[in-house]
Tab-separated table of C-alpha atoms and ligand atoms in Angstrom:
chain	number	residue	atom	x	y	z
A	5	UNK	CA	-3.896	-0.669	17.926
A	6	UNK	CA	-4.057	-4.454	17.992
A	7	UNK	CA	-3.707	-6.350	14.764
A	8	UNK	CA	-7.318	-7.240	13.285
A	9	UNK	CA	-6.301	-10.791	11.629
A	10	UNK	CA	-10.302	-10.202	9.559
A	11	UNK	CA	-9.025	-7.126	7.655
A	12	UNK	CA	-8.873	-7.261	3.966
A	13	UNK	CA	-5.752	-7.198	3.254
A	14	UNK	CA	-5.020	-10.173	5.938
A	15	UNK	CA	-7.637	-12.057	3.685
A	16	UNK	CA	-5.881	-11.153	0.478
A	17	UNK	CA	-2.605	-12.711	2.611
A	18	UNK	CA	-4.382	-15.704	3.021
A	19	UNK	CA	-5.838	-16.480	-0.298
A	20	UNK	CA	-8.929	-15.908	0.860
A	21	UNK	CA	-10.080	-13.545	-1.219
A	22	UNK	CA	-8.505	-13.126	-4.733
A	23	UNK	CA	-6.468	-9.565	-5.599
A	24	UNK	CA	-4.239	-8.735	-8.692
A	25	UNK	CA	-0.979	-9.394	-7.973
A	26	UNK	CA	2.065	-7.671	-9.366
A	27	UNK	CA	4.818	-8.725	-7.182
A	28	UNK	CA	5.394	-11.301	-4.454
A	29	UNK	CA	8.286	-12.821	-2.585
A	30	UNK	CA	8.912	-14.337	1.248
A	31	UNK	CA	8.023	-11.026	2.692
A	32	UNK	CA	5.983	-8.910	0.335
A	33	UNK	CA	3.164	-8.885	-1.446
A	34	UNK	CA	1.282	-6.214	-4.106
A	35	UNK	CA	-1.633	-5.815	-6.036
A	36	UNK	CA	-3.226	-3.182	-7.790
A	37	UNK	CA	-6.039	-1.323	-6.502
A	38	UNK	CA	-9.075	-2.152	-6.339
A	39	UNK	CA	-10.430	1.295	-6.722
A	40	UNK	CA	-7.456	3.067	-8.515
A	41	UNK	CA	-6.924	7.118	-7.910
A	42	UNK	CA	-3.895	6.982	-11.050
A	43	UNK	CA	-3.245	4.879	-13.981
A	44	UNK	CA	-0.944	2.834	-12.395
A	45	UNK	CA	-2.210	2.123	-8.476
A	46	UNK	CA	0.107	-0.646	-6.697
A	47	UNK	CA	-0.778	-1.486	-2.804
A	48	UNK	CA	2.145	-3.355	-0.869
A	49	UNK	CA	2.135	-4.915	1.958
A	50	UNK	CA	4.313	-6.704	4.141
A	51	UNK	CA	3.218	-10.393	5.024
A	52	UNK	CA	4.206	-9.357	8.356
A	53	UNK	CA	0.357	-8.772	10.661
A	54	UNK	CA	1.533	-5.180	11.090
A	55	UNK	CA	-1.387	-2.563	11.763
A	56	UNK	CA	0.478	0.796	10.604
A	57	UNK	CA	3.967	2.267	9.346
A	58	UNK	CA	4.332	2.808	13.117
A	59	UNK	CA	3.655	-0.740	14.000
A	60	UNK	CA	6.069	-1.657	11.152
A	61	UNK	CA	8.914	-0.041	12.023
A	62	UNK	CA	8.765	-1.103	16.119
A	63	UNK	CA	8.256	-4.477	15.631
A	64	UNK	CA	9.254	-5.474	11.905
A	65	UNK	CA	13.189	-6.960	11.203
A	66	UNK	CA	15.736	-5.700	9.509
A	67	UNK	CA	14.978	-8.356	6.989
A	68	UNK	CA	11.585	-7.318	6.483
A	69	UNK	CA	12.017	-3.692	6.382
A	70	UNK	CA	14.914	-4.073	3.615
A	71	UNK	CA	12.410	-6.131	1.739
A	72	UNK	CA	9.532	-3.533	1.668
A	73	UNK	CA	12.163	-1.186	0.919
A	74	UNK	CA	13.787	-3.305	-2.310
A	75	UNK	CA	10.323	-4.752	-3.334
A	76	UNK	CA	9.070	-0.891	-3.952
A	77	UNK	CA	11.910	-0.046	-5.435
A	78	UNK	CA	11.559	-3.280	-8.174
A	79	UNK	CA	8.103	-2.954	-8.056
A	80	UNK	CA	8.541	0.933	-9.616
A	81	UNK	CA	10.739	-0.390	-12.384
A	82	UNK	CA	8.578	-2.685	-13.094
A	83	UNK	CA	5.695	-0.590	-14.024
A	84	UNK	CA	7.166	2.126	-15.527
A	85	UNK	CA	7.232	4.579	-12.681
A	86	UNK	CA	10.527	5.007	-12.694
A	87	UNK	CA	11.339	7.559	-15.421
A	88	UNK	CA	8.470	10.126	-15.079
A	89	UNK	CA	7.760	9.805	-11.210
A	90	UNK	CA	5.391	8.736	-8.899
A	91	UNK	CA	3.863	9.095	-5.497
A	92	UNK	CA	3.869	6.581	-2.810
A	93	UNK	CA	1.703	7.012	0.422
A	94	UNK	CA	1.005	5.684	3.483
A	95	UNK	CA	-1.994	6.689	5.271
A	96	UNK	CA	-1.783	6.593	9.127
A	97	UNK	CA	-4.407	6.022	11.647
A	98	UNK	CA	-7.575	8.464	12.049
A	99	UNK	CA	-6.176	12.117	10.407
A	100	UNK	CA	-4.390	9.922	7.807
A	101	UNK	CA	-7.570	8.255	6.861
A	102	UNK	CA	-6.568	4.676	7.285
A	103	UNK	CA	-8.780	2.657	5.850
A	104	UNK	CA	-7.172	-0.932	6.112
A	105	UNK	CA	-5.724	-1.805	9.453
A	106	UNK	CA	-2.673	-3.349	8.013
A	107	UNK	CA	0.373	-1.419	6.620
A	108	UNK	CA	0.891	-0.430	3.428
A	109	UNK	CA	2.361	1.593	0.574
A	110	UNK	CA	-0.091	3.397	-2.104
A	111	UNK	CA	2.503	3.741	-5.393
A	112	UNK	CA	0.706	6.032	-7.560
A	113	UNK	CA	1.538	7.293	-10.993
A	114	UNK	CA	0.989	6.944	-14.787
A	115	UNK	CA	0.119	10.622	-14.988
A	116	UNK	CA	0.622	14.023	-13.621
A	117	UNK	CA	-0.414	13.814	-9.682
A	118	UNK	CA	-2.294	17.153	-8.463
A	119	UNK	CA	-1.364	18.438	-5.177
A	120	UNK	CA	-0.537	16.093	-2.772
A	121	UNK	CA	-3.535	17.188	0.109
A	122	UNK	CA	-6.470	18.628	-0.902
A	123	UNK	CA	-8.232	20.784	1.226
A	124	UNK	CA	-11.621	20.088	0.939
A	125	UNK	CA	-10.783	16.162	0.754
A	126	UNK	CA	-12.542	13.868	2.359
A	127	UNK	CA	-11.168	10.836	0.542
A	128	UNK	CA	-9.055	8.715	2.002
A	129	UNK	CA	-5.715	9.123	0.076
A	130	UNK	CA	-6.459	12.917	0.473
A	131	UNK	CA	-5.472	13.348	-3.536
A	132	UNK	CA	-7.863	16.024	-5.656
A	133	UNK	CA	-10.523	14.927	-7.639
A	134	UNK	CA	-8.889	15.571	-10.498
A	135	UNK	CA	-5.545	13.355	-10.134
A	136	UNK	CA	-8.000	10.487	-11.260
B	211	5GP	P1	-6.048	3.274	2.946
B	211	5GP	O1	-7.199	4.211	2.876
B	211	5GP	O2	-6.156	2.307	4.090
B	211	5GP	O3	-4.712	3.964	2.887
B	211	5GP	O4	-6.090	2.437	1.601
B	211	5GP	C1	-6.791	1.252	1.465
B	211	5GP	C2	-6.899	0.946	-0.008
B	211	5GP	O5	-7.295	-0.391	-0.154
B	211	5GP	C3	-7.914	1.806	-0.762
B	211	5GP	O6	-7.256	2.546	-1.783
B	211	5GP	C4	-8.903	0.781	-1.318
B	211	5GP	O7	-9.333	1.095	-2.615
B	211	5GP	C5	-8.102	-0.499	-1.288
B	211	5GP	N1	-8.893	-1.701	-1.115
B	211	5GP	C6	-9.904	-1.894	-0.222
B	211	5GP	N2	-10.396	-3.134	-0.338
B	211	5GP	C7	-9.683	-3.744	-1.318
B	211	5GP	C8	-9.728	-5.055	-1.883
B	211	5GP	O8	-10.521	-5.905	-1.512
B	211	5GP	N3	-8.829	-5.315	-2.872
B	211	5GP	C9	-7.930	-4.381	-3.310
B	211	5GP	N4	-7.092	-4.759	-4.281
B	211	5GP	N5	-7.860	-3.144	-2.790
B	211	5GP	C10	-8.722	-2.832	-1.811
């Protein structure tokens, strides 16, 4: 898939438009949700114009991949995920239900999750109704 350089999340990159930031540094960025599925709902992103986890891990570097790694990791201790768990997704093309064409990590918690596909789902992060 080529990179779409209009998506949302290339916007957010850009200061176009505004998002709530919890963490930034050279090579990451992430916000919360702007429709959360969990208390705590984190999005992050590489800076990186990568389309997918696929895309990501062809053409990213080793610098960037440790980053997204290290940045999750920080970004979980941050907000409290760290002691009682949490779930962190990436949705992948068409059956994944992709929504925004550039890669990035759902880190979900704050409560007990449900089951991790549901289905009847037709959401796109494939969680149960009831892990809201
Ligand atoms: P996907 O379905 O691609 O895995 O997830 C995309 C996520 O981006 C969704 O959970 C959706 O709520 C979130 N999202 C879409 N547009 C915006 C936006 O403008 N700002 C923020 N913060 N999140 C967004």
């Amino acid at each position: 898939m080529t990179y779409n350089p209009q998506n949302i999340f290339a916007k957010i990159l850009r200061s176009e438009i505004p998002c709530d930031k919890v963490f930034e540094n050279d090579h990451v960025l992430a916000f919360k949700d702007i429709t959360p599925k969990a208390p705590t709902h984190i999005l992050v992103i590489p800076k990186g114009y990568y389309t997918d986890v696929l895309d990501f891990g062809a053409r990213a570097s080793k610098e960037e991949i440790t980053a997204f790694s290290r940045a999750i990791a920080k970004i979980a201790k941050a907000e409290n995920l760290e002691s009682e768990g949490f779930r962190s997704i990436t949705n992948t093309g068409l059956n994944g239900g992709q929504e925004v064409p550039h890669y990035h990590m759902h880190l979900l918690g704050g409560k007990k999750l449900g089951a991790m596909v549901c289905e009847n789902s037709t959401g796109q992060l494939n969680l149960p109704d009831d892990a809201q």
